[in-house]
PDB file of C-alpha atoms and ligand atoms in Angstrom:
ATOM      1  CA  MET E   1    -121.761  22.649-197.599  1.00 97.00           C
ATOM      2  CA  LYS E   2    -125.050  22.503-199.999  1.00 97.00           C
ATOM      3  CA  GLN E   3    -128.379  24.395-199.653  1.00 96.00           C
ATOM      4  CA  ILE E   4    -131.655  22.594-198.939  1.00 93.00           C
ATOM      5  CA  ASN E   5    -134.353  24.909-200.102  1.00 94.00           C
ATOM      6  CA  ILE E   6    -137.864  23.708-199.610  1.00 93.00           C
ATOM      7  CA  THR E   7    -140.624  25.647-201.712  1.00 93.00           C
ATOM      8  CA  THR E   8    -144.484  26.215-200.699  1.00 94.00           C
ATOM      9  CA  THR E   9    -147.358  26.696-203.205  1.00 95.00           C
ATOM     10  CA  PHE E  10    -151.269  28.656-202.024  1.00 98.00           C
ATOM     11  CA  SER E  11    -153.958  29.168-204.249  1.00 98.00           C
ATOM     12  CA  VAL E  12    -154.922  32.810-203.383  1.00 98.00           C
ATOM     13  CA  PHE E  13    -158.683  34.186-204.196  1.00 98.00           C
ATOM     14  CA  ASP E  14    -159.315  37.813-204.691  1.00 98.00           C
ATOM     15  CA  SER E  15    -162.590  37.284-201.291  1.00 98.00           C
ATOM     16  CA  LYS E  16    -164.708  34.835-199.943  1.00 98.00           C
ATOM     17  CA  GLU E  17    -167.521  34.458-203.258  1.00 98.00           C
ATOM     18  CA  GLU E  18    -165.117  33.556-205.011  1.00 98.00           C
ATOM     19  CA  LEU E  19    -165.279  29.919-203.117  1.00 98.00           C
ATOM     20  CA  THR E  20    -167.344  27.287-203.499  1.00 98.00           C
ATOM     21  CA  ALA E  21    -170.514  27.197-202.452  1.00 98.00           C
ATOM     22  CA  ASP E  22    -169.387  24.610-199.977  1.00 98.00           C
ATOM     23  CA  LEU E  23    -166.512  26.268-198.820  1.00 98.00           C
ATOM     24  CA  LEU E  24    -168.621  29.923-198.524  1.00 98.00           C
ATOM     25  CA  ASP E  25    -170.640  28.712-195.641  1.00 98.00           C
ATOM     26  CA  LEU E  26    -167.670  26.655-194.590  1.00 98.00           C
ATOM     27  CA  MET E  27    -165.856  30.463-194.016  1.00 98.00           C
ATOM     28  CA  ASN E  28    -168.292  32.090-193.462  1.00 98.00           C
ATOM     29  CA  GLN E  29    -169.410  29.539-189.763  1.00 98.00           C
ATOM     30  CA  ALA E  30    -165.696  30.521-188.968  1.00 98.00           C
ATOM     31  CA  ILE E  31    -167.087  34.283-189.327  1.00 98.00           C
ATOM     32  CA  GLU E  32    -170.088  34.100-187.954  1.00 98.00           C
ATOM     33  CA  ILE E  33    -168.547  32.049-184.270  1.00 98.00           C
ATOM     34  CA  ARG E  34    -165.712  34.576-184.163  1.00 98.00           C
ATOM     35  CA  LYS E  35    -168.139  36.316-183.299  1.00 97.00           C
ATOM     36  CA  LYS E  36    -168.496  34.221-179.553  1.00 98.00           C
ATOM     37  CA  ALA E  37    -165.040  34.577-179.767  1.00 98.00           C
ATOM     38  CA  TYR E  38    -163.446  35.243-175.870  1.00 98.00           C
ATOM     39  CA  ALA E  39    -160.921  37.510-176.309  1.00 98.00           C
ATOM     40  CA  PRO E  40    -161.708  40.619-173.733  1.00 98.00           C
ATOM     41  CA  TYR E  41    -157.478  40.684-173.964  1.00 98.00           C
ATOM     42  CA  SER E  42    -156.011  41.032-176.956  1.00 98.00           C
ATOM     43  CA  LYS E  43    -159.726  42.359-178.605  1.00 98.00           C
ATOM     44  CA  PHE E  44    -158.541  39.348-181.810  1.00 98.00           C
ATOM     45  CA  ARG E  45    -161.090  37.141-182.970  1.00 98.00           C
ATOM     46  CA  VAL E  46    -160.199  34.702-185.161  1.00 98.00           C
ATOM     47  CA  GLY E  47    -163.007  32.251-185.849  1.00 98.00           C
ATOM     48  CA  CYS E  48    -162.322  28.196-187.120  1.00 98.00           C
ATOM     49  CA  ALA E  49    -164.801  26.233-188.692  1.00 98.00           C
ATOM     50  CA  ILE E  50    -163.601  22.783-189.410  1.00 98.00           C
ATOM     51  CA  ALA E  51    -165.639  19.504-191.769  1.00 98.00           C
ATOM     52  CA  LEU E  52    -165.099  15.977-191.507  1.00 98.00           C
ATOM     53  CA  ASP E  53    -165.380  13.817-193.877  1.00 98.00           C
ATOM     54  CA  ASN E  54    -168.737  12.385-191.721  1.00 98.00           C
ATOM     55  CA  GLY E  55    -170.459  15.322-192.865  1.00 98.00           C
ATOM     56  CA  LYS E  56    -170.299  17.247-189.751  1.00 98.00           C
ATOM     57  CA  ILE E  57    -168.979  20.503-189.082  1.00 98.00           C
ATOM     58  CA  VAL E  58    -166.940  21.443-185.528  1.00 98.00           C
ATOM     59  CA  LEU E  59    -166.562  24.920-184.522  1.00 98.00           C
ATOM     60  CA  GLY E  60    -164.173  26.526-182.042  1.00 98.00           C
ATOM     61  CA  SER E  61    -163.448  30.831-181.869  1.00 98.00           C
ATOM     62  CA  ASN E  62    -160.048  31.796-179.740  1.00 98.00           C
ATOM     63  CA  GLN E  63    -160.683  31.348-175.216  1.00 98.00           C
ATOM     64  CA  GLU E  64    -158.366  34.358-173.885  1.00 98.00           C
ATOM     65  CA  ASN E  65    -157.745  33.979-169.566  1.00 98.00           C
ATOM     66  CA  ALA E  66    -156.726  36.387-167.447  1.00 98.00           C
ATOM     67  CA  ALA E  67    -153.682  33.816-167.785  1.00 98.00           C
ATOM     68  CA  TYR E  68    -152.958  34.710-170.778  1.00 98.00           C
ATOM     69  CA  PRO E  69    -150.969  31.600-172.136  1.00 97.00           C
ATOM     70  CA  SER E  70    -153.747  29.457-170.613  1.00 98.00           C
ATOM     71  CA  GLY E  71    -155.462  30.474-172.931  1.00 98.00           C
ATOM     72  CA  LEU E  72    -156.548  28.298-176.422  1.00 98.00           C
ATOM     73  CA  CYS E  73    -156.428  29.767-180.368  1.00 98.00           C
ATOM     74  CA  ALA E  74    -159.465  29.157-182.226  1.00 98.00           C
ATOM     75  CA  GLU E  75    -158.462  26.796-184.023  1.00 98.00           C
ATOM     76  CA  ARG E  76    -156.578  23.848-180.991  1.00 98.00           C
ATOM     77  CA  VAL E  77    -160.005  24.825-179.897  1.00 98.00           C
ATOM     78  CA  ALA E  78    -161.718  23.981-182.549  1.00 98.00           C
ATOM     79  CA  ILE E  79    -158.975  21.200-184.162  1.00 98.00           C
ATOM     80  CA  PHE E  80    -159.372  19.124-180.438  1.00 98.00           C
ATOM     81  CA  GLN E  81    -162.639  19.319-180.396  1.00 98.00           C
ATOM     82  CA  ALA E  82    -162.705  17.720-183.586  1.00 98.00           C
ATOM     83  CA  GLY E  83    -160.357  15.342-182.577  1.00 98.00           C
ATOM     84  CA  ALA E  84    -161.974  14.271-179.316  1.00 98.00           C
ATOM     85  CA  ILE E  85    -166.238  13.940-180.588  1.00 98.00           C
ATOM     86  CA  TYR E  86    -165.033  12.344-184.135  1.00 98.00           C
ATOM     87  CA  PRO E  87    -161.848  10.529-183.295  1.00 97.00           C
ATOM     88  CA  ASP E  88    -162.034   7.923-186.009  1.00 97.00           C
ATOM     89  CA  SER E  89    -163.073  11.024-188.526  1.00 98.00           C
ATOM     90  CA  LYS E  90    -161.063  12.043-191.199  1.00 98.00           C
ATOM     91  CA  ILE E  91    -160.846  16.001-191.073  1.00 98.00           C
ATOM     92  CA  LEU E  92    -161.368  16.950-195.112  1.00 98.00           C
ATOM     93  CA  LYS E  93    -161.496  21.481-194.955  1.00 98.00           C
ATOM     94  CA  MET E  94    -160.562  23.606-192.082  1.00 98.00           C
ATOM     95  CA  ALA E  95    -161.653  27.609-192.249  1.00 98.00           C
ATOM     96  CA  ILE E  96    -160.029  30.064-190.151  1.00 98.00           C
ATOM     97  CA  SER E  97    -160.974  33.959-190.207  1.00 98.00           C
ATOM     98  CA  ALA E  98    -160.067  36.577-187.243  1.00 98.00           C
ATOM     99  CA  THR E  99    -161.098  40.038-187.366  1.00 98.00           C
ATOM    100  CA  SER E 100    -160.115  43.455-184.348  1.00 98.00           C
ATOM    101  CA  ASP E 101    -162.382  45.056-182.039  1.00 97.00           C
ATOM    102  CA  GLU E 102    -159.368  48.383-182.578  1.00 97.00           C
ATOM    103  CA  LYS E 103    -158.259  47.781-186.394  1.00 97.00           C
ATOM    104  CA  PRO E 104    -159.192  46.137-190.079  1.00 97.00           C
ATOM    105  CA  VAL E 105    -157.890  43.166-189.952  1.00 97.00           C
ATOM    106  CA  LEU E 106    -157.805  42.963-194.029  1.00 95.00           C
ATOM    107  CA  ALA E 107    -155.127  41.352-194.772  1.00 97.00           C
ATOM    108  CA  PRO E 108    -155.120  36.835-194.572  1.00 98.00           C
ATOM    109  CA  ILE E 109    -154.836  35.841-191.291  1.00 98.00           C
ATOM    110  CA  PRO E 110    -152.696  32.637-190.793  1.00 98.00           C
ATOM    111  CA  PRO E 111    -152.587  29.594-187.554  1.00 98.00           C
ATOM    112  CA  CYS E 112    -150.391  30.661-185.524  1.00 98.00           C
ATOM    113  CA  GLY E 113    -147.088  28.400-184.733  1.00 98.00           C
ATOM    114  CA  GLY E 114    -148.504  26.216-182.412  1.00 98.00           C
ATOM    115  CA  CYS E 115    -151.890  26.074-184.002  1.00 98.00           C
ATOM    116  CA  ARG E 116    -149.243  24.745-187.213  1.00 98.00           C
ATOM    117  CA  GLN E 117    -147.660  22.049-185.063  1.00 98.00           C
ATOM    118  CA  SER E 118    -150.882  20.929-183.297  1.00 98.00           C
ATOM    119  CA  ILE E 119    -153.117  20.783-187.067  1.00 98.00           C
ATOM    120  CA  SER E 120    -149.567  18.820-188.259  1.00 98.00           C
ATOM    121  CA  GLU E 121    -151.154  16.201-185.525  1.00 97.00           C
ATOM    122  CA  TYR E 122    -153.759  15.066-187.701  1.00 97.00           C
ATOM    123  CA  GLU E 123    -153.457  15.260-190.802  1.00 97.00           C
ATOM    124  CA  PHE E 124    -149.882  12.350-189.446  1.00 96.00           C
ATOM    125  CA  LYS E 125    -152.885  10.361-188.086  1.00 96.00           C
ATOM    126  CA  GLN E 126    -155.379  10.650-190.935  1.00 97.00           C
ATOM    127  CA  GLU E 127    -152.937  10.224-193.520  1.00 96.00           C
ATOM    128  CA  THR E 128    -154.581  12.534-196.442  1.00 97.00           C
ATOM    129  CA  PRO E 129    -154.429  15.779-196.613  1.00 98.00           C
ATOM    130  CA  ILE E 130    -156.731  18.797-194.250  1.00 98.00           C
ATOM    131  CA  GLU E 131    -156.647  21.388-197.036  1.00 98.00           C
ATOM    132  CA  ILE E 132    -156.441  24.849-195.558  1.00 98.00           C
ATOM    133  CA  TYR E 133    -159.222  27.772-195.988  1.00 98.00           C
ATOM    134  CA  PHE E 134    -157.736  31.714-193.665  1.00 98.00           C
ATOM    135  CA  MET E 135    -158.796  34.927-194.282  1.00 98.00           C
ATOM    136  CA  GLY E 136    -159.354  38.717-192.378  1.00 98.00           C
ATOM    137  CA  GLU E 137    -162.059  39.723-191.528  1.00 97.00           C
ATOM    138  CA  SER E 138    -162.465  40.858-195.210  1.00 96.00           C
ATOM    139  CA  GLY E 139    -160.241  40.753-199.286  1.00 97.00           C
ATOM    140  CA  GLU E 140    -158.117  37.782-200.218  1.00 98.00           C
ATOM    141  CA  VAL E 141    -158.034  34.252-199.429  1.00 98.00           C
ATOM    142  CA  TYR E 142    -155.726  32.341-198.562  1.00 98.00           C
ATOM    143  CA  LYS E 143    -155.507  28.625-199.183  1.00 98.00           C
ATOM    144  CA  SER E 144    -152.524  25.799-198.367  1.00 98.00           C
ATOM    145  CA  ASP E 145    -153.419  22.279-199.827  1.00 98.00           C
ATOM    146  CA  SER E 146    -152.058  20.848-197.853  1.00 97.00           C
ATOM    147  CA  LEU E 147    -150.370  21.671-193.686  1.00 97.00           C
ATOM    148  CA  LYS E 148    -147.050  20.565-194.888  1.00 95.00           C
ATOM    149  CA  ASN E 149    -147.104  23.686-197.035  1.00 96.00           C
ATOM    150  CA  LEU E 150    -147.659  25.826-193.612  1.00 97.00           C
ATOM    151  CA  LEU E 151    -145.251  24.348-191.554  1.00 96.00           C
ATOM    152  CA  PRO E 152    -142.794  22.690-194.656  1.00 93.00           C
ATOM    153  CA  PHE E 153    -139.816  20.986-191.242  1.00 92.00           C
ATOM    154  CA  MET E 154    -142.213  19.510-189.192  1.00 92.00           C
ATOM    155  CA  PHE E 155    -141.028  17.745-186.227  1.00 93.00           C
ATOM    156  CA  ASP E 156    -143.403  14.615-186.136  1.00 91.00           C
ATOM    157  CA  LYS E 157    -143.733  10.626-184.537  1.00 91.00           C
ATOM    158  CA  ASN E 158    -140.831   9.545-186.595  1.00 92.00           C
ATOM    159  CA  TYR E 159    -138.631  11.826-184.700  1.00 95.00           C
ATOM    160  CA  LEU E 160    -139.124  10.229-181.441  1.00 96.00           C
TER     161      LEU E 160
HETATM  162  N1  THU D   1    -155.133  33.878-182.100  1.00 56.62           N
HETATM  163  C1  THU D   1    -156.532  32.756-182.814  1.00 56.62           C
HETATM  164  O1  THU D   1    -157.211  31.981-181.781  1.00 56.62           O
HETATM  165  N2  THU D   1    -155.128  32.046-183.639  1.00 56.62           N
HETATM  166  C2  THU D   1    -154.314  32.564-184.312  1.00 56.62           C
HETATM  167  O2  THU D   1    -153.888  31.829-184.553  1.00 56.62           O
HETATM  168  C3  THU D   1    -153.774  33.375-183.550  1.00 56.62           C
HETATM  169  C4  THU D   1    -154.160  34.027-182.550  1.00 56.62           C
HETATM  170  C5  THU D   1    -155.916  33.875-180.872  1.00 56.62           C
HETATM  171  C6  THU D   1    -155.425  34.170-180.035  1.00 56.62           C
HETATM  172  C7  THU D   1    -156.038  34.767-178.248  1.00 56.62           C
HETATM  173  O3  THU D   1    -156.539  34.973-178.188  1.00 56.62           O
HETATM  174  C8  THU D   1    -155.695  35.874-179.240  1.00 56.62           C
HETATM  175  O4  THU D   1    -156.124  35.629-181.280  1.00 56.62           O
HETATM  176  C9  THU D   1    -154.506  36.981-180.371  1.00 56.62           C
HETATM  177  O5  THU D   1    -152.941  36.197-180.384  1.00 56.62           O
END
């Protein structure tokens, strides 16, 4: 028997104001778009802004449904939109921010497991890492240099 240890690394910014101007703009777009979330059930609003290598920014917010599993997270709304509209562009960065109508969200909110798997597909396809920045409504911003830090033992098409 042997053990395998997998280490993942994140950078932590004390607040979004520590980000470079471009990233602060991307995060502010995630904050703006989260206001348009359709979240009547959870009251939890998530926004995602994606920067592409063609200079475009693609946005998404979570979209809920009375049949709960039929809703979709902000990250997947955004990344599927990027894949649908700009299939040949690379995704450089994703900024994510979350808030709640019911309580303060001060901790950085990472993408859920399903979103990690969806993001991994695009990182794998484009063969270059995607930087991921995530925060709550205020406070610290976590940065991952690649989706791999969030999903270290990922399933990909090589297993098929
Ligand atoms: N949500 C996201 O949009 N992204 C995540 O990564 C976590 C969860 C949404 C889904 C649902 O509309 C609400 O937040 C509560 O789970």
